[in-house]
């Protein structure tokens, strides 16, 4: 019983720790990348969001796959339910196929 409670407590602590360390959420990335696309960068506040976006890269043994990368980045941005699909398309058309 004591071992089960200790394990559950440890699991909760690990879960809360990993969520605080996770990269920017999709809505933050949409907001920052839209600002970057329109020429209104977010400065230091958007650094981690931009890095999270550009860290999404798809490769194979031959190298960088721009279309697959754009699809993966678009899928990530679509996780933000409140984002306008037109804004996401604008972000992807400008930065989707760009190497990180």
XYZ file of C-alpha atoms in Angstrom:
100
model
C 0.000 0.000 0.000
C 2.762 2.410 0.982
C 4.675 1.518 -2.179
C 1.610 2.230 -4.347
C 1.046 5.632 -2.763
C 4.726 6.502 -3.155
C 4.646 5.451 -6.801
C 1.506 7.493 -7.470
C 3.034 10.536 -5.780
C 6.236 10.179 -7.794
C 4.234 9.861 -11.010
C 2.293 13.049 -10.219
C 5.488 14.951 -9.482
C 7.088 13.757 -12.711
C 3.996 14.653 -14.733
C 3.834 18.162 -13.321
C 7.559 18.665 -13.866
C 7.514 17.563 -17.494
C 4.613 19.847 -18.414
C 6.404 22.867 -17.025
C 9.494 22.022 -19.058
C 7.597 21.395 -22.290
C 8.017 23.774 -25.189
C 5.571 26.500 -26.076
C 1.978 25.449 -26.669
C 0.465 25.642 -30.142
C -1.537 28.831 -29.503
C 1.553 30.685 -28.288
C 3.435 29.520 -31.373
C 0.593 30.677 -33.655
C 0.563 34.085 -32.007
C 4.329 34.554 -32.198
C 4.742 33.174 -35.706
C 1.864 35.319 -36.994
C 3.614 38.337 -35.534
C 6.825 37.278 -37.241
C 4.975 36.716 -40.547
C 3.452 40.191 -40.430
C 6.685 41.903 -39.409
C 5.742 42.422 -35.762
C 8.103 40.064 -33.963
C 7.451 39.336 -30.320
C 10.999 39.835 -29.146
C 12.411 37.712 -26.344
C 8.952 36.544 -25.280
C 8.581 34.647 -28.554
C 12.042 33.101 -28.668
C 10.975 29.733 -27.222
C 7.817 29.619 -29.357
C 9.776 30.292 -32.540
C 12.367 27.716 -31.551
C 9.604 25.156 -30.913
C 8.190 25.829 -34.393
C 11.524 25.625 -36.202
C 12.569 22.515 -34.260
C 9.820 20.604 -36.060
C 11.882 19.181 -38.927
C 11.322 16.066 -41.021
C 14.256 14.316 -42.668
C 15.064 11.027 -44.291
C 18.370 9.425 -45.244
C 18.687 11.860 -48.154
C 18.173 14.973 -46.046
C 15.597 17.660 -45.322
C 11.982 17.092 -46.456
C 10.373 20.536 -46.840
C 6.840 19.323 -47.640
C 6.784 16.828 -44.765
C 8.184 19.496 -42.458
C 5.454 21.939 -43.514
C 2.781 19.285 -42.923
C 4.147 18.482 -39.460
C 4.342 22.161 -38.524
C 0.797 22.744 -39.782
C -0.473 19.778 -37.756
C 1.156 21.236 -34.662
C -0.363 24.692 -35.226
C -3.800 23.147 -35.796
C -3.684 21.909 -32.194
C -4.683 25.471 -31.282
C -8.461 25.303 -31.697
C -8.934 29.067 -31.511
C -6.498 29.841 -34.344
C -7.919 31.014 -37.657
C -7.021 28.494 -40.405
C -6.185 31.406 -42.735
C -3.558 32.629 -40.263
C -2.088 29.139 -39.991
C -1.935 28.915 -43.796
C -0.168 32.270 -43.922
C 2.402 31.112 -41.367
C 2.987 27.835 -43.215
C 3.288 29.524 -46.604
C 5.980 31.832 -45.244
C 7.872 29.603 -42.790
C 6.573 26.042 -43.228
C 9.202 24.793 -45.647
C 12.053 26.800 -44.177
C 14.890 24.950 -42.534
C 15.153 25.521 -38.795
